[in-house]
Amino acid sequence: MPIATPEVYNEMLDRAKAGKFAYPAINVTSSQTLHAALRGFAEAESDGIVQISTGGAEFLGGQYSKDMVTGAVALAEFAYIVAAKYDVNIALHTDHCPKDKLDGYVRPLLAISAERVARGENPLFQSHMWDGSAETLNDNLAIAEELLAQARAAKIILEVEITPTGGEEDGVSHEINDSLYTTVNDAVRTAEALGLGEKGRYLLAASFGNVHGVYKPGNVVLKPELLRELQDAIGKQYGKTEPFDFVFHGGSGSSVEEIETALENGVVKMNLDTDTQYAFTRPVVDHMFRNYDGVLKVDGEVGKKNTYDPRTWGKLAEAGMAARVLEAAKQLRSAGNKLK
C-alpha cells in the first residue's frame, strides 16, 4: 500500500482510539532501518508510524552536510516508493523538534507540504512533532497554536509535548523527578489554547513519568492511570468523551500492564527507539564476534569477503529489528488490525 493519505491517517487514529489499541511509532535512521520497520509491520499485519528525529534526519542528510531537511525529505521520498510493496498503511512523522531547531526542521518541512497541497498533492509527512517541553507552558502553547494552524492548512496532524519526558533524546534532556507528570491544569490550558479538534487535530504527549531510554526497575515510576484523570476532567468540562489522542513517549522497556493501562486511557501512538536500536545492533555484534577472523584482516590475512559484506550482517540487523517491531505491534494490540 502507498504511504497513508491524510484521510487514511485520520482513520487509522480513529480506529485505534475506538479499538483501544495503539500504533508503534518506530524511529528510523536509514533505508535499512526503514525496511526493518516496514517488514515488522507487514509481518504483524499492522498499520504503523515511521518517524525521524532531528538527530536521525541530520544523520540521514550525510555527515558532509548534516542537513536535517535534506535527510528527512530524502527518506520520505524513498519511503513513498518502497512502502508500496508492503501490504500495510504507513504514516510518516517527524519526532522531537525543540524550539532552536524549528526553523531548520519542522517549519521548512511544513512549507514543503503546503506547496504540495497547493498543487493538489498530499503532504510529504502526515504529522510533525513540536517539543516545547523545555519552554514555559505559555510559550509552548503559543508556538503550538501557530504550528497547528500551519499544519491544518497542509492537512497535517501536529503532535505536542506539553510537559517534560525524562532522560535524553537528541540533546534535549530532563531530570527524572516529580515534574514528569502532567496536571489537570496543564491539560485545561492546552484545550483552551489548541481546542479539541476545531483548530486542527493534534496528538498530545502528556507526561505520566515517561523517560527516554531504558532504566533499571524502580528508577522510573509510570502512572498511566493519570491519563484517565486528564480525559475525564477535560471531557466533563467540554462535554466530550475521551477528548485527547495521547502519545506514549519513552515506551521502550515498559511493562505489559503499564502499556495496557495506557491503551485503555486513550493512547493511540507509542514511540519506540531504544529497544529497536538494540534489536538492530545486537545481531551485528554477534556476527562480528563469531566471525572475528573473517571480518578483520588479522595477522596479514585477507579476511572473508562474505562475512564483512554489509549485506551479510545487514540482513541479520533488519531481521532483528523487524522482530522487535512485530513484538511491539502485538503488545499494543495493533497486530492484525490493519485497514483493508
Short mmCIF file of C-alpha atoms in Angstrom, two decimals:
data_model
loop_
_atom_site.label_atom_id
_atom_site.label_comp_id
_atom_site.label_asym_id
_atom_site.label_seq_id
_atom_site.Cartn_x
_atom_site.Cartn_y
_atom_site.Cartn_z
CA MET A 1 0.00 0.00 0.00
CA PRO A 2 1.17 3.57 -0.51
CA ILE A 3 2.05 5.91 2.32
CA ALA A 4 -1.15 6.91 4.14
CA THR A 5 -3.10 9.88 2.84
CA PRO A 6 -4.32 12.43 5.41
CA GLU A 7 -7.73 10.77 5.28
CA VAL A 8 -6.30 7.29 5.87
CA TYR A 9 -4.09 8.53 8.72
CA ASN A 10 -7.08 10.09 10.45
CA GLU A 11 -8.99 6.86 10.01
CA MET A 12 -6.08 4.90 11.45
CA LEU A 13 -6.04 7.06 14.56
CA ASP A 14 -9.83 6.93 14.94
CA ARG A 15 -9.79 3.13 14.72
CA ALA A 16 -7.02 2.89 17.29
CA LYS A 17 -8.91 5.15 19.72
CA ALA A 18 -12.16 3.25 19.31
CA GLY A 19 -10.48 -0.17 19.44
CA LYS A 20 -8.23 0.59 22.43
CA PHE A 21 -5.02 -0.13 20.56
CA ALA A 22 -2.05 1.99 19.51
CA TYR A 23 0.42 2.11 16.66
CA PRO A 24 4.11 1.55 17.27
CA ALA A 25 5.98 4.66 16.10
CA ILE A 26 9.41 3.46 15.06
CA ASN A 27 12.37 5.81 14.75
CA VAL A 28 14.47 5.15 11.65
CA THR A 29 17.86 6.49 10.61
CA SER A 30 18.50 4.77 7.28
CA SER A 31 16.87 2.94 4.40
CA GLN A 32 17.78 -0.29 6.16
CA THR A 33 16.06 0.57 9.44
CA LEU A 34 13.08 1.80 7.39
CA HIS A 35 12.81 -1.60 5.73
CA ALA A 36 13.12 -3.28 9.13
CA ALA A 37 10.19 -1.23 10.44
CA LEU A 38 8.09 -1.88 7.33
CA ARG A 39 8.85 -5.60 7.48
CA GLY A 40 7.86 -5.76 11.15
CA PHE A 41 4.56 -4.02 10.47
CA ALA A 42 3.82 -6.25 7.49
CA GLU A 43 4.58 -9.44 9.42
CA ALA A 44 2.31 -8.20 12.21
CA GLU A 45 -0.43 -7.24 9.72
CA SER A 46 -0.41 -3.88 11.45
CA ASP A 47 -0.51 -0.37 10.07
CA GLY A 48 2.12 1.82 11.68
CA ILE A 49 4.08 5.02 12.01
CA VAL A 50 7.66 5.60 10.92
CA GLN A 51 9.33 8.64 12.40
CA ILE A 52 12.52 10.64 12.01
CA SER A 53 14.01 12.70 14.83
CA THR A 54 16.18 15.76 14.29
CA GLY A 55 19.27 13.65 15.02
CA GLY A 56 18.05 10.94 12.69
CA ALA A 57 17.39 13.47 9.94
CA GLU A 58 20.84 15.00 10.41
CA PHE A 59 22.38 11.53 10.11
CA LEU A 60 20.31 10.82 7.01
CA GLY A 61 21.49 14.09 5.50
CA GLY A 62 25.03 12.70 5.43
CA GLN A 63 27.98 13.60 7.60
CA TYR A 64 29.35 16.00 4.97
CA SER A 65 26.47 18.49 5.24
CA LYS A 66 24.33 17.07 8.09
CA ASP A 67 21.28 18.83 6.64
CA MET A 68 18.16 17.76 8.51
CA VAL A 69 15.62 18.78 5.88
CA THR A 70 17.55 17.02 3.11
CA GLY A 71 17.77 13.86 5.19
CA ALA A 72 14.09 13.86 6.14
CA VAL A 73 12.86 14.63 2.63
CA ALA A 74 15.14 12.02 1.06
CA LEU A 75 13.97 9.22 3.33
CA ALA A 76 10.33 10.26 2.98
CA GLU A 77 10.56 10.19 -0.82
CA PHE A 78 12.31 6.80 -0.62
CA ALA A 79 9.56 5.55 1.71
CA TYR A 80 6.84 6.51 -0.76
CA ILE A 81 8.42 4.16 -3.30
CA VAL A 82 9.34 1.16 -1.16
CA ALA A 83 6.35 1.20 1.22
CA ALA A 84 4.04 0.48 -1.71
CA LYS A 85 5.43 -3.07 -1.72
CA TYR A 86 4.27 -3.72 1.83
CA ASP A 87 0.63 -4.63 2.47
CA VAL A 88 0.09 -2.15 5.33
CA ASN A 89 -0.59 1.57 5.71
CA ILE A 90 2.33 3.65 6.96
CA ALA A 91 2.26 7.24 8.22
CA LEU A 92 5.40 9.37 8.17
CA HIS A 93 6.11 11.51 11.22
CA THR A 94 8.91 13.75 12.47
CA ASP A 95 9.87 13.18 16.10
CA HIS A 96 11.01 15.63 18.83
CA CYS A 97 11.81 19.10 17.50
CA PRO A 98 12.75 21.70 20.13
CA LYS A 99 12.47 25.45 19.68
CA ASP A 100 16.02 26.04 18.46
CA LYS A 101 15.56 23.57 15.60
CA LEU A 102 12.11 24.58 14.36
CA ASP A 103 13.49 26.90 11.66
CA GLY A 104 15.89 24.22 10.45
CA TYR A 105 13.47 21.30 10.51
CA VAL A 106 9.72 21.43 11.08
CA ARG A 107 8.95 24.83 9.57
CA PRO A 108 10.72 24.08 6.25
CA LEU A 109 9.02 20.67 6.10
CA LEU A 110 5.63 22.27 6.72
CA ALA A 111 6.36 24.69 3.87
CA ILE A 112 7.23 21.81 1.54
CA SER A 113 3.95 20.08 2.36
CA ALA A 114 1.99 23.32 1.93
CA GLU A 115 3.42 23.65 -1.58
CA ARG A 116 2.50 20.04 -2.35
CA VAL A 117 -1.07 20.53 -1.12
CA ALA A 118 -1.40 23.73 -3.17
CA ARG A 119 -0.54 21.62 -6.25
CA GLY A 120 -3.29 19.15 -5.37
CA GLU A 121 -0.92 16.57 -3.88
CA ASN A 122 -0.75 15.05 -0.41
CA PRO A 123 1.62 16.42 2.25
CA LEU A 124 5.06 14.84 2.42
CA PHE A 125 4.70 13.92 6.11
CA GLN A 126 1.43 13.07 7.79
CA SER A 127 2.38 14.54 11.17
CA HIS A 128 5.08 16.59 12.85
CA MET A 129 6.05 16.93 16.49
CA TRP A 130 6.70 20.18 18.32
CA ASP A 131 8.57 19.52 21.55
CA GLY A 132 8.16 22.62 23.69
CA SER A 133 8.69 20.78 26.97
CA ALA A 134 11.81 22.84 27.71
CA GLU A 135 9.80 26.09 27.43
CA THR A 136 7.26 27.62 29.78
CA LEU A 137 3.78 26.27 29.13
CA ASN A 138 2.66 29.72 27.91
CA ASP A 139 5.43 29.88 25.29
CA ASN A 140 4.99 26.20 24.44
CA LEU A 141 1.28 26.60 23.69
CA ALA A 142 1.75 29.88 21.82
CA ILE A 143 4.14 28.21 19.39
CA ALA A 144 1.92 25.13 19.25
CA GLU A 145 -1.05 27.28 18.24
CA GLU A 146 0.94 28.84 15.41
CA LEU A 147 2.21 25.46 14.17
CA LEU A 148 -1.22 23.85 14.45
CA ALA A 149 -2.71 26.42 12.11
CA GLN A 150 0.04 25.78 9.56
CA ALA A 151 -0.28 22.03 9.94
CA ARG A 152 -4.03 22.13 9.49
CA ALA A 153 -3.68 24.14 6.30
CA ALA A 154 -1.28 21.48 4.95
CA LYS A 155 -3.55 18.57 6.01
CA ILE A 156 -1.04 17.54 8.68
CA ILE A 157 -1.57 16.46 12.28
CA LEU A 158 0.58 18.12 14.95
CA GLU A 159 1.98 16.32 17.98
CA VAL A 160 2.70 18.45 21.03
CA GLU A 161 4.58 17.65 24.24
CA ILE A 162 3.30 19.95 26.96
CA THR A 163 5.34 18.70 29.91
CA PRO A 164 8.77 17.03 30.11
CA THR A 165 9.70 13.46 29.34
CA GLY A 166 12.69 12.41 31.43
CA GLY A 167 16.05 11.24 30.14
CA GLU A 168 17.72 12.49 26.98
CA GLU A 169 16.91 12.42 23.29
CA ASP A 170 18.83 14.27 20.58
CA GLY A 171 20.32 16.74 23.05
CA VAL A 172 17.10 17.58 24.90
CA SER A 173 17.21 16.26 28.46
CA HIS A 174 15.10 16.44 31.60
CA GLU A 175 15.76 15.15 35.09
CA ILE A 176 13.75 12.25 36.45
CA ASN A 177 11.63 13.95 39.11
CA ASP A 178 8.08 14.96 40.04
CA SER A 179 7.83 17.41 37.13
CA LEU A 180 7.33 14.44 34.81
CA TYR A 181 3.59 14.32 35.47
CA THR A 182 1.07 16.42 33.54
CA THR A 183 -1.57 18.07 35.72
CA VAL A 184 -5.24 18.66 35.01
CA ASN A 185 -4.48 22.39 34.88
CA ASP A 186 -1.86 21.74 32.17
CA ALA A 187 -4.50 19.87 30.18
CA VAL A 188 -7.07 22.63 30.69
CA ARG A 189 -4.67 25.25 29.39
CA THR A 190 -3.86 23.04 26.40
CA ALA A 191 -7.52 22.63 25.48
CA GLU A 192 -8.08 26.38 25.85
CA ALA A 193 -5.17 27.21 23.54
CA LEU A 194 -5.42 24.43 20.94
CA GLY A 195 -9.07 23.48 21.12
CA LEU A 196 -10.23 19.90 20.84
CA GLY A 197 -10.11 19.43 17.09
CA GLU A 198 -11.86 22.55 15.81
CA LYS A 199 -8.50 24.31 15.31
CA GLY A 200 -6.85 21.25 13.81
CA ARG A 201 -6.15 17.73 15.02
CA TYR A 202 -3.26 17.16 17.38
CA LEU A 203 -1.75 14.31 19.33
CA LEU A 204 -0.91 15.02 22.94
CA ALA A 205 2.27 13.73 24.57
CA ALA A 206 1.21 14.11 28.18
CA SER A 207 3.71 13.06 30.83
CA PHE A 208 2.96 10.30 33.31
CA GLY A 209 6.50 9.60 34.46
CA ASN A 210 7.84 8.76 30.99
CA VAL A 211 11.59 8.53 30.46
CA HIS A 212 13.54 8.15 27.23
CA GLY A 213 15.87 5.17 27.19
CA VAL A 214 15.76 2.09 29.39
CA TYR A 215 16.34 2.23 33.13
CA LYS A 216 16.59 -0.42 35.82
CA PRO A 217 13.36 -1.31 37.66
CA GLY A 218 12.48 1.20 40.38
CA ASN A 219 14.19 4.17 38.71
CA VAL A 220 11.09 5.11 36.73
CA VAL A 221 7.56 5.30 38.14
CA LEU A 222 4.99 5.31 35.37
CA LYS A 223 1.43 6.35 36.24
CA PRO A 224 -0.62 5.69 33.08
CA GLU A 225 -3.80 5.96 35.15
CA LEU A 226 -3.08 9.71 35.19
CA LEU A 227 -4.24 9.83 31.56
CA ARG A 228 -7.74 8.81 32.68
CA GLU A 229 -7.83 11.78 35.08
CA LEU A 230 -6.95 14.12 32.21
CA GLN A 231 -9.52 12.59 29.84
CA ASP A 232 -12.31 12.72 32.41
CA ALA A 233 -11.58 16.23 33.67
CA ILE A 234 -11.43 17.83 30.22
CA GLY A 235 -14.20 15.63 28.89
CA LYS A 236 -16.55 16.75 31.65
CA GLN A 237 -15.70 20.42 31.09
CA TYR A 238 -16.24 20.27 27.32
CA GLY A 239 -18.90 17.57 27.13
CA LYS A 240 -16.71 15.20 25.12
CA THR A 241 -15.80 11.58 25.75
CA GLU A 242 -12.03 10.98 25.77
CA PRO A 243 -11.15 14.29 24.10
CA PHE A 244 -7.40 13.61 23.80
CA ASP A 245 -5.41 11.35 21.47
CA PHE A 246 -2.44 10.52 23.69
CA VAL A 247 1.11 9.55 22.77
CA PHE A 248 3.23 7.28 24.99
CA HIS A 249 6.82 8.52 24.94
CA GLY A 250 9.70 6.52 26.36
CA GLY A 251 7.91 3.27 25.54
CA SER A 252 10.99 1.05 25.45
CA GLY A 253 11.20 -1.25 28.46
CA SER A 254 7.64 -0.61 29.69
CA SER A 255 5.70 -3.45 31.32
CA VAL A 256 2.71 -5.13 29.68
CA GLU A 257 0.46 -3.84 32.48
CA GLU A 258 1.61 -0.24 32.01
CA ILE A 259 1.05 -0.45 28.27
CA GLU A 260 -2.43 -1.94 28.64
CA THR A 261 -3.49 0.75 31.12
CA ALA A 262 -2.24 3.44 28.75
CA LEU A 263 -4.21 1.91 25.86
CA GLU A 264 -7.41 1.85 27.89
CA ASN A 265 -6.92 5.55 28.64
CA GLY A 266 -6.60 6.84 25.09
CA VAL A 267 -3.03 6.23 23.89
CA VAL A 268 -3.03 5.80 20.10
CA LYS A 269 0.71 6.04 19.41
CA MET A 270 3.73 4.71 21.31
CA ASN A 271 7.28 5.69 20.45
CA LEU A 272 9.97 3.02 20.26
CA ASP A 273 13.60 3.81 19.63
CA THR A 274 15.95 2.44 22.29
CA ASP A 275 14.63 -1.11 22.07
CA THR A 276 14.67 -1.16 18.27
CA GLN A 277 18.18 0.31 18.16
CA TYR A 278 19.38 -2.57 20.33
CA ALA A 279 17.42 -5.14 18.32
CA PHE A 280 19.10 -3.85 15.15
CA THR A 281 22.64 -3.74 16.58
CA ARG A 282 22.67 -6.94 18.66
CA PRO A 283 22.75 -9.38 15.71
CA VAL A 284 25.56 -7.36 14.13
CA VAL A 285 27.67 -7.60 17.28
CA ASP A 286 27.02 -11.34 17.45
CA HIS A 287 28.09 -11.75 13.82
CA MET A 288 31.29 -9.75 14.36
CA PHE A 289 32.28 -11.73 17.46
CA ARG A 290 31.56 -15.07 15.81
CA ASN A 291 33.41 -14.16 12.63
CA TYR A 292 36.30 -12.12 14.03
CA ASP A 293 38.90 -13.61 11.70
CA GLY A 294 36.63 -13.14 8.72
CA VAL A 295 35.52 -9.54 9.17
CA LEU A 296 39.07 -8.37 10.00
CA LYS A 297 42.30 -8.88 8.12
CA VAL A 298 44.10 -10.40 11.09
CA ASP A 299 47.86 -11.05 11.06
CA GLY A 300 48.26 -10.23 7.40
CA GLU A 301 45.42 -12.46 6.22
CA VAL A 302 42.76 -11.30 3.77
CA GLY A 303 39.61 -11.99 5.83
CA LYS A 304 36.44 -13.36 4.26
CA LYS A 305 34.55 -11.05 1.97
CA ASN A 306 31.22 -12.78 2.50
CA THR A 307 31.44 -12.11 6.25
CA TYR A 308 32.35 -8.41 6.12
CA ASP A 309 30.00 -7.70 3.20
CA PRO A 310 27.47 -5.23 4.73
CA ARG A 311 24.65 -7.21 3.14
CA THR A 312 25.56 -10.26 5.22
CA TRP A 313 25.28 -8.62 8.62
CA GLY A 314 22.74 -6.06 7.41
CA LYS A 315 20.18 -8.78 6.76
CA LEU A 316 20.63 -10.01 10.32
CA ALA A 317 20.15 -6.49 11.66
CA GLU A 318 16.97 -5.99 9.64
CA ALA A 319 15.52 -9.28 10.87
CA GLY A 320 16.35 -8.45 14.49
CA MET A 321 14.69 -5.05 14.39
CA ALA A 322 11.68 -6.34 12.45
CA ALA A 323 11.09 -8.94 15.15
CA ARG A 324 11.02 -6.22 17.82
CA VAL A 325 8.52 -4.19 15.77
CA LEU A 326 6.34 -7.29 15.46
CA GLU A 327 6.50 -7.76 19.24
CA ALA A 328 5.52 -4.12 19.78
CA ALA A 329 2.52 -4.43 17.48
CA LYS A 330 1.33 -7.43 19.47
CA GLN A 331 1.81 -5.61 22.79
CA LEU A 332 -0.06 -2.55 21.51
CA ARG A 333 -2.88 -4.69 20.02
CA SER A 334 -2.39 -3.24 16.53
CA ALA A 335 -1.33 -6.63 15.14
CA GLY A 336 -3.98 -7.97 12.79
CA ASN A 337 -5.79 -4.62 12.80
CA LYS A 338 -4.61 -3.17 9.50
CA LEU A 339 -7.04 -1.22 7.36
CA LYS A 340 -8.30 -3.31 4.46
#
